[in-house]
mmCIF file of C-alpha atoms and ligand atoms in Angstrom:
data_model
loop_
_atom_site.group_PDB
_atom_site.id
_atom_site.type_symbol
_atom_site.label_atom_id
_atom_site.label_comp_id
_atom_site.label_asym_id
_atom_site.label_seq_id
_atom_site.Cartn_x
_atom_site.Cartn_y
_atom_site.Cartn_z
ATOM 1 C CA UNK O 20 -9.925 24.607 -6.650
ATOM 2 C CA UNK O 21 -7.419 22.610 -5.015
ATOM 3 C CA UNK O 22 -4.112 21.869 -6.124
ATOM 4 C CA UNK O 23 -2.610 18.019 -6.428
ATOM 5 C CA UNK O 24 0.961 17.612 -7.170
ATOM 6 C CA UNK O 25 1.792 14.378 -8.313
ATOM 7 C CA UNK O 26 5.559 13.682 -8.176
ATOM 8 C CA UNK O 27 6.047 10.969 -10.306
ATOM 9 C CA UNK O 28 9.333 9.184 -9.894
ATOM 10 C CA UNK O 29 8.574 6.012 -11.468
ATOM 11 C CA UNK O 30 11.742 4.677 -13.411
ATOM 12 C CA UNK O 31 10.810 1.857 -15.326
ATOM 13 C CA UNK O 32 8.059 3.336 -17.986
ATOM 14 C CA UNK O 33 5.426 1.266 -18.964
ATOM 15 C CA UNK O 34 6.131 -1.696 -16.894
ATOM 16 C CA UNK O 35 6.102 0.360 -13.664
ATOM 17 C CA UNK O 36 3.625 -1.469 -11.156
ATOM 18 C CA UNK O 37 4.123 1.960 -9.491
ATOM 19 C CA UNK O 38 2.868 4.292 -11.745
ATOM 20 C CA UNK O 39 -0.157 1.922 -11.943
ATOM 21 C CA UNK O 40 -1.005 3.204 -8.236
ATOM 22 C CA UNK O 41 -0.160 6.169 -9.200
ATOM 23 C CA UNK O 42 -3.019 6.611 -12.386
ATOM 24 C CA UNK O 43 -5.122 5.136 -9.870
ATOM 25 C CA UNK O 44 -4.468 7.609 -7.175
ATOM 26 C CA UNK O 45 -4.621 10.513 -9.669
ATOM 27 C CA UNK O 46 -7.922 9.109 -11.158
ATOM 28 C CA UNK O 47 -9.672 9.058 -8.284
ATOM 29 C CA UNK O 48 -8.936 12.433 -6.546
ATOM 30 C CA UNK O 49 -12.130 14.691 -6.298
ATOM 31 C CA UNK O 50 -13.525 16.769 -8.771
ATOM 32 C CA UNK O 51 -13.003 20.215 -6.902
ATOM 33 C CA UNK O 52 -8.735 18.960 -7.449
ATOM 34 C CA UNK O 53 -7.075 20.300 -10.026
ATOM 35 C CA UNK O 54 -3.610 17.895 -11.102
ATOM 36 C CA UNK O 55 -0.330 18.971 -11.717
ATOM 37 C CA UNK O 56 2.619 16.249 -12.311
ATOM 38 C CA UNK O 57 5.917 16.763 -12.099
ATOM 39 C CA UNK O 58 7.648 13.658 -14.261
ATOM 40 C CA UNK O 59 11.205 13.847 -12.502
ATOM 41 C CA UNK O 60 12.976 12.203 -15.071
ATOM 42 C CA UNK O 61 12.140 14.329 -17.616
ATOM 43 C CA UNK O 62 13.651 17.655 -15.390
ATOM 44 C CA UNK O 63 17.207 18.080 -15.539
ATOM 45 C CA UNK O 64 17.572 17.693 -11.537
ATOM 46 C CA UNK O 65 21.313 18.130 -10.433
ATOM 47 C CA UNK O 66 22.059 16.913 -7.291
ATOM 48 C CA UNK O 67 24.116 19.530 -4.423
ATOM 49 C CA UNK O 68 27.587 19.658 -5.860
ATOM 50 C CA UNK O 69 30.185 22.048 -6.567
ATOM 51 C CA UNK O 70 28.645 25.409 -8.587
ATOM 52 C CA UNK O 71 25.065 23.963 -8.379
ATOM 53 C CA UNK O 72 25.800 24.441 -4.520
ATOM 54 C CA UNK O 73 28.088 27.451 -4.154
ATOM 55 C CA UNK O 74 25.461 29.203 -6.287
ATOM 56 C CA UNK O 75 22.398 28.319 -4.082
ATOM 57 C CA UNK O 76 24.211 29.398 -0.816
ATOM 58 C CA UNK O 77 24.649 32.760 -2.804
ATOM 59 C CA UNK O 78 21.284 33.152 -3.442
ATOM 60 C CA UNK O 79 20.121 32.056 0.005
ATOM 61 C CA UNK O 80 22.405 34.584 0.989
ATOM 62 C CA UNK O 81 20.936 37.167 -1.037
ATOM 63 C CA UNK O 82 17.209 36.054 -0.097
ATOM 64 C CA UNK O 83 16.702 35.697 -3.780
ATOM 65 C CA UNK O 84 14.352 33.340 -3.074
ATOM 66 C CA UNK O 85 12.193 34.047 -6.538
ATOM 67 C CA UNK O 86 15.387 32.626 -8.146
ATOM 68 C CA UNK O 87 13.983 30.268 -10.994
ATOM 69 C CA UNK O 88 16.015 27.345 -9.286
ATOM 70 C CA UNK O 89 13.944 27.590 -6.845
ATOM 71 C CA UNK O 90 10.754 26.849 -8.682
ATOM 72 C CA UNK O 91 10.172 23.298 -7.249
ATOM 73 C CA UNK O 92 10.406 24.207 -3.651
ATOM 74 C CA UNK O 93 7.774 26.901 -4.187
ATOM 75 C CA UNK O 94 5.437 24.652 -6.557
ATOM 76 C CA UNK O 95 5.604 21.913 -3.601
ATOM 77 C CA UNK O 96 5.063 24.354 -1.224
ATOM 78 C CA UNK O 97 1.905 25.683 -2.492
ATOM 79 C CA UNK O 98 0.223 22.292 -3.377
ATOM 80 C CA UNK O 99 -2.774 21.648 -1.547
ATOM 81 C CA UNK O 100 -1.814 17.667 -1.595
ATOM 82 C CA UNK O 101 1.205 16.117 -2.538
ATOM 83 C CA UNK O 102 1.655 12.695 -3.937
ATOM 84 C CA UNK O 103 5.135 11.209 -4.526
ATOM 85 C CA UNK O 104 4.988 8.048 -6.468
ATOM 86 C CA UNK O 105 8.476 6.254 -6.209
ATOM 87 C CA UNK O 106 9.488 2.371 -6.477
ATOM 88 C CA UNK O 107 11.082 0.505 -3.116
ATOM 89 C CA UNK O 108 14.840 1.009 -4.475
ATOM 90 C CA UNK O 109 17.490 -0.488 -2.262
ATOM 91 C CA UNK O 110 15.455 -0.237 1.407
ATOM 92 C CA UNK O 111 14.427 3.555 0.627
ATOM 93 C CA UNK O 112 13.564 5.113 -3.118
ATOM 94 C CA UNK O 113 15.639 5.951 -6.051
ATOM 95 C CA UNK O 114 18.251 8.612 -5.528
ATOM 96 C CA UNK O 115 16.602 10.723 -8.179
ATOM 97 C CA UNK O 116 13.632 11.227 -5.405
ATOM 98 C CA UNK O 117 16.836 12.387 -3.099
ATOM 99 C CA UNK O 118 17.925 14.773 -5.479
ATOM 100 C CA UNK O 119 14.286 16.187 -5.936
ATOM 101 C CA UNK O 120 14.365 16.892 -1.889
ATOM 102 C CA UNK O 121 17.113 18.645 -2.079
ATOM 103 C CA UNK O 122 15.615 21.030 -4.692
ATOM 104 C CA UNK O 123 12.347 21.311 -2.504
ATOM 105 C CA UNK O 124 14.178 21.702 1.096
ATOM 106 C CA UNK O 125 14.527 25.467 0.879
ATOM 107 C CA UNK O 126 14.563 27.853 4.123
ATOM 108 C CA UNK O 127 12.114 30.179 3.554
ATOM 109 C CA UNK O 128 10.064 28.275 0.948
ATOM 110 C CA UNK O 129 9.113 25.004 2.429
ATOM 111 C CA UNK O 130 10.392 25.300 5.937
ATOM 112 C CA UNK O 131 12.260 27.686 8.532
ATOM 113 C CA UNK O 132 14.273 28.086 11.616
ATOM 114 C CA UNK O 133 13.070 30.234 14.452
ATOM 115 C CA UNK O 134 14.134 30.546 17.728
ATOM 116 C CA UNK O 135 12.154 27.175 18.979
ATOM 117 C CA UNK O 136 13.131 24.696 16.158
ATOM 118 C CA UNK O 137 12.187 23.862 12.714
ATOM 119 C CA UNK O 138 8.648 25.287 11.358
ATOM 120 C CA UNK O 139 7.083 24.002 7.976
ATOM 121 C CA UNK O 140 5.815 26.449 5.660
ATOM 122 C CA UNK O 141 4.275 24.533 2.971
ATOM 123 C CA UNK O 142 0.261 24.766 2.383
ATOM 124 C CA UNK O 143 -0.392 21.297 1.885
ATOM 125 C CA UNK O 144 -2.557 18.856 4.442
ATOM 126 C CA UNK O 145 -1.653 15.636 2.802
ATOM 127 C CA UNK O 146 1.598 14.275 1.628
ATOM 128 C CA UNK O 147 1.089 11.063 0.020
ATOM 129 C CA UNK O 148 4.183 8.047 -0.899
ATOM 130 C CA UNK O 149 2.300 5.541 -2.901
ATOM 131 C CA UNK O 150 5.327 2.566 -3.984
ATOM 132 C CA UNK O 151 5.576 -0.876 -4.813
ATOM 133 C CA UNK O 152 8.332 -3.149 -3.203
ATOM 134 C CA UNK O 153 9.749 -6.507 -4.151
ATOM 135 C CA UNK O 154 10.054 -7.773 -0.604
ATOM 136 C CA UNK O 155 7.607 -7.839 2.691
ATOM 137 C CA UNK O 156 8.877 -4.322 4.539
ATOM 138 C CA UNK O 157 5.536 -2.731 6.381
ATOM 139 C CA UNK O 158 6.740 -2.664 9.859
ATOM 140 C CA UNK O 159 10.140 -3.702 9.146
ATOM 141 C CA UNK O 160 12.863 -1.214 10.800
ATOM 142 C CA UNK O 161 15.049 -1.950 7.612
ATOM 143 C CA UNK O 162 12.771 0.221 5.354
ATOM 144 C CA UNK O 163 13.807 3.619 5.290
ATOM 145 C CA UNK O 164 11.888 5.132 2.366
ATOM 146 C CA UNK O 165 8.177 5.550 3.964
ATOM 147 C CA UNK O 166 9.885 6.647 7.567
ATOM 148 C CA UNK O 167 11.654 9.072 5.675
ATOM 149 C CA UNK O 168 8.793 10.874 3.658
ATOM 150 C CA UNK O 169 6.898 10.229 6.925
ATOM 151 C CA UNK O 170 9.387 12.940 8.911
ATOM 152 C CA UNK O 171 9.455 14.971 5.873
ATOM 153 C CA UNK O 172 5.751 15.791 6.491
ATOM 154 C CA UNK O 173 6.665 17.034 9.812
ATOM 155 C CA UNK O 174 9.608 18.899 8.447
ATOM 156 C CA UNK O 175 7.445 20.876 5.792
ATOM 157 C CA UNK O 176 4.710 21.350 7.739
ATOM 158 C CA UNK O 177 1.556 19.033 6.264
ATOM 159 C CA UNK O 178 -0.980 17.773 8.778
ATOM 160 C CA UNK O 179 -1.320 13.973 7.510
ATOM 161 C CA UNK O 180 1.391 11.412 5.887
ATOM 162 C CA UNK O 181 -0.487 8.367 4.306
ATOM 163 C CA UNK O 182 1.526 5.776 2.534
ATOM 164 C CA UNK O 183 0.274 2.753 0.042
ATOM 165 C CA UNK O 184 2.553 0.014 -0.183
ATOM 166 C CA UNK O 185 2.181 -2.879 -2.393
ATOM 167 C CA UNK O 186 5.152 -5.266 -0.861
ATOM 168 C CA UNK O 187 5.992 -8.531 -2.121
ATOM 169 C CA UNK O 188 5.367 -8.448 -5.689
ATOM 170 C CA UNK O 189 8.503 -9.997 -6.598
ATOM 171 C CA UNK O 190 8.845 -12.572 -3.725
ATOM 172 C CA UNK O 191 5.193 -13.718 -4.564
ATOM 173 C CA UNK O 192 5.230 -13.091 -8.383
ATOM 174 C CA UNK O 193 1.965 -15.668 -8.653
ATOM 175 C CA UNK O 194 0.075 -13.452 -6.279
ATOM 176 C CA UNK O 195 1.688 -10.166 -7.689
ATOM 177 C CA UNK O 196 -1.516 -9.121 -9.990
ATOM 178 C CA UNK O 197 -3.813 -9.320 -6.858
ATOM 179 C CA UNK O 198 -1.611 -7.517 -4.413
ATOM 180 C CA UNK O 199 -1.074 -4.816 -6.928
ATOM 181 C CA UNK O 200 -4.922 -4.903 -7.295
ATOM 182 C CA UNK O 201 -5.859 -4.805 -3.519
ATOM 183 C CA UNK O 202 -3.421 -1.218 -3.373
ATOM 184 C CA UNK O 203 -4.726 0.331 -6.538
ATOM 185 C CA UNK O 204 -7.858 -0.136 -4.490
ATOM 186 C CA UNK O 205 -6.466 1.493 -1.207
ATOM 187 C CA UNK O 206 -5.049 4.013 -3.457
ATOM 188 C CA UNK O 207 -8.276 4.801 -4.907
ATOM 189 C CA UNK O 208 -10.486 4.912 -1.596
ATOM 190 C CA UNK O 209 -7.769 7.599 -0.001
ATOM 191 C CA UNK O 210 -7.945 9.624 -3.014
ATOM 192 C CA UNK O 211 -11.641 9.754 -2.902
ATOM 193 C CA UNK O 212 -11.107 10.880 0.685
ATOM 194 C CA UNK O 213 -8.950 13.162 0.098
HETATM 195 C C1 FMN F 236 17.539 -0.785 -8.521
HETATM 196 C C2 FMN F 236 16.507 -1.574 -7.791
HETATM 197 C C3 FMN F 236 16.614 -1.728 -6.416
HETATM 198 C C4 FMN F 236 15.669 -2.467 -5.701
HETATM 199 N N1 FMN F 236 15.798 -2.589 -4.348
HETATM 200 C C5 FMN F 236 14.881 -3.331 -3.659
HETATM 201 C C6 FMN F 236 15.002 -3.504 -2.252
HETATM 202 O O1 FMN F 236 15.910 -3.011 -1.599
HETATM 203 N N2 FMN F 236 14.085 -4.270 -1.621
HETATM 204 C C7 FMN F 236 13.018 -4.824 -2.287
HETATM 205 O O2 FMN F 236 12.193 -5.475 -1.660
HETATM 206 N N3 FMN F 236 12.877 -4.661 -3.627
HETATM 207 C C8 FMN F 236 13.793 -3.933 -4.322
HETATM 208 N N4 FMN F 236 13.652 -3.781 -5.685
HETATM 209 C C9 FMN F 236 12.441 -4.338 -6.346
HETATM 210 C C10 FMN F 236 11.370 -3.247 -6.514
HETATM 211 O O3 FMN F 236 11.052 -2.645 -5.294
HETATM 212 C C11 FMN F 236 10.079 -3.823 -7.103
HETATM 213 O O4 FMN F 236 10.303 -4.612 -8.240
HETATM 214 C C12 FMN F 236 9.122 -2.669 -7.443
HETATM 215 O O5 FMN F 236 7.820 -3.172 -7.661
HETATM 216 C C13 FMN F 236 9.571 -1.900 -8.680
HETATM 217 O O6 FMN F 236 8.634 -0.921 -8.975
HETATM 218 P P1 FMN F 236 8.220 -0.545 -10.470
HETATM 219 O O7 FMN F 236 7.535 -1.749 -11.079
HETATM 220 O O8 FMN F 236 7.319 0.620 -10.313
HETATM 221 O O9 FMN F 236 9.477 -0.190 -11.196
HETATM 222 C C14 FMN F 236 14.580 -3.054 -6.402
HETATM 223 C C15 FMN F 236 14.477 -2.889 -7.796
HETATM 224 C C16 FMN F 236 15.432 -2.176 -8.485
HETATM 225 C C17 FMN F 236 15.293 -2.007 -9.982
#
């Protein structure tokens, strides 16, 4: 079997459009992929600060790298395919998806420094952002949540970044239900491919 992780970082409950590309996704993955989801809000993720830091440099230190802080990094890094799901929050994602990364960005787990640069370490071949934005952004230099996760996959070593957008679903509420539509659809057909 192959493992999925879904990261689901969809805020707004049951009125996320997100997590509506996100069943979709999950849905339609293959039979021989087994699911694991990961709800972020319901972890209690600290962000790099004070003692949460100082104690992670410690362990780092101490290649205590089987620390149970450091369970996320290793479940991410032994995912087959990764799918973050994550609303278009203020021209990237929510900063609860930022605190997640810095949980999951661990030398020796996810990625590494050798003599030539920066090597990835995790398993997985696809990492996936599926999101919904209120505006128009594909293509758009101003939106730094896709181009982000996109240089992540480099960083952490997958082979392929997809993303599924569903943009202007507040700018063009009357069309919103059919945009949404057309992505759970894209969402679907790369899952299936997958
Ligand atoms: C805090 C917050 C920040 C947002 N920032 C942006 C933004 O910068 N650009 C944009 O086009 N839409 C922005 N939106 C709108 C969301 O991207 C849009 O409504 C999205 O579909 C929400 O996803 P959800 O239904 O899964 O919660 C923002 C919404 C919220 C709540």
């Amino acid at each position: 079997m192959r493992k999925a992780l879904i990261v689901d970082c969809c805020l707004r409950g049951a009125i996320s459009r997100t997590a509506r590309l996100m069943e979709a996704f999950t849905r339609a993955l293959p039979a021989d992929v087994e699911v694991e989801k990961l709800v972020l809000e319901e972890e209690a993720l600290s962000c790099l600060v004070g003692a949460h830091f100082e104690q992670r440099q410690r362990l780092l230190d101490a290649g205590m790298l089987d620390h149970p802080r450091f369970r996320y990094a290793h479940q991410f890094a032994e995912a087959d395919i990764v799918c973050i799901a994550a609303p278009f929050w203020d021209l990237s994602f929510p900063a609860l998806l930022k605190v997640y990364i810095e949980q999951i960005s661990v030398d020796g787990i996810t990625f590494t420094a050798r003599d030539d640069g920066l090597v990835g370490l995790c398993r997985g071949t696809d990492l996936v952002l599926l999101t919904t934005r209120g505006g128009i952004y594909a293509n758009n230099p101003m939106e730094m949540g896709s181009r982000y996760l996109d240089a992540l996959h480099t960083f952490y070593g997958f082979d392929r970044y997809h993303c599924i957008a569903a943009d202007g679903l507040d700018v063009f509420p009357a069309h919103a239900g059919e945009i949404l539509e057309k992505a759970m659809g894209d969402a679907r057909a790369l899952a299936r491919g997958l």
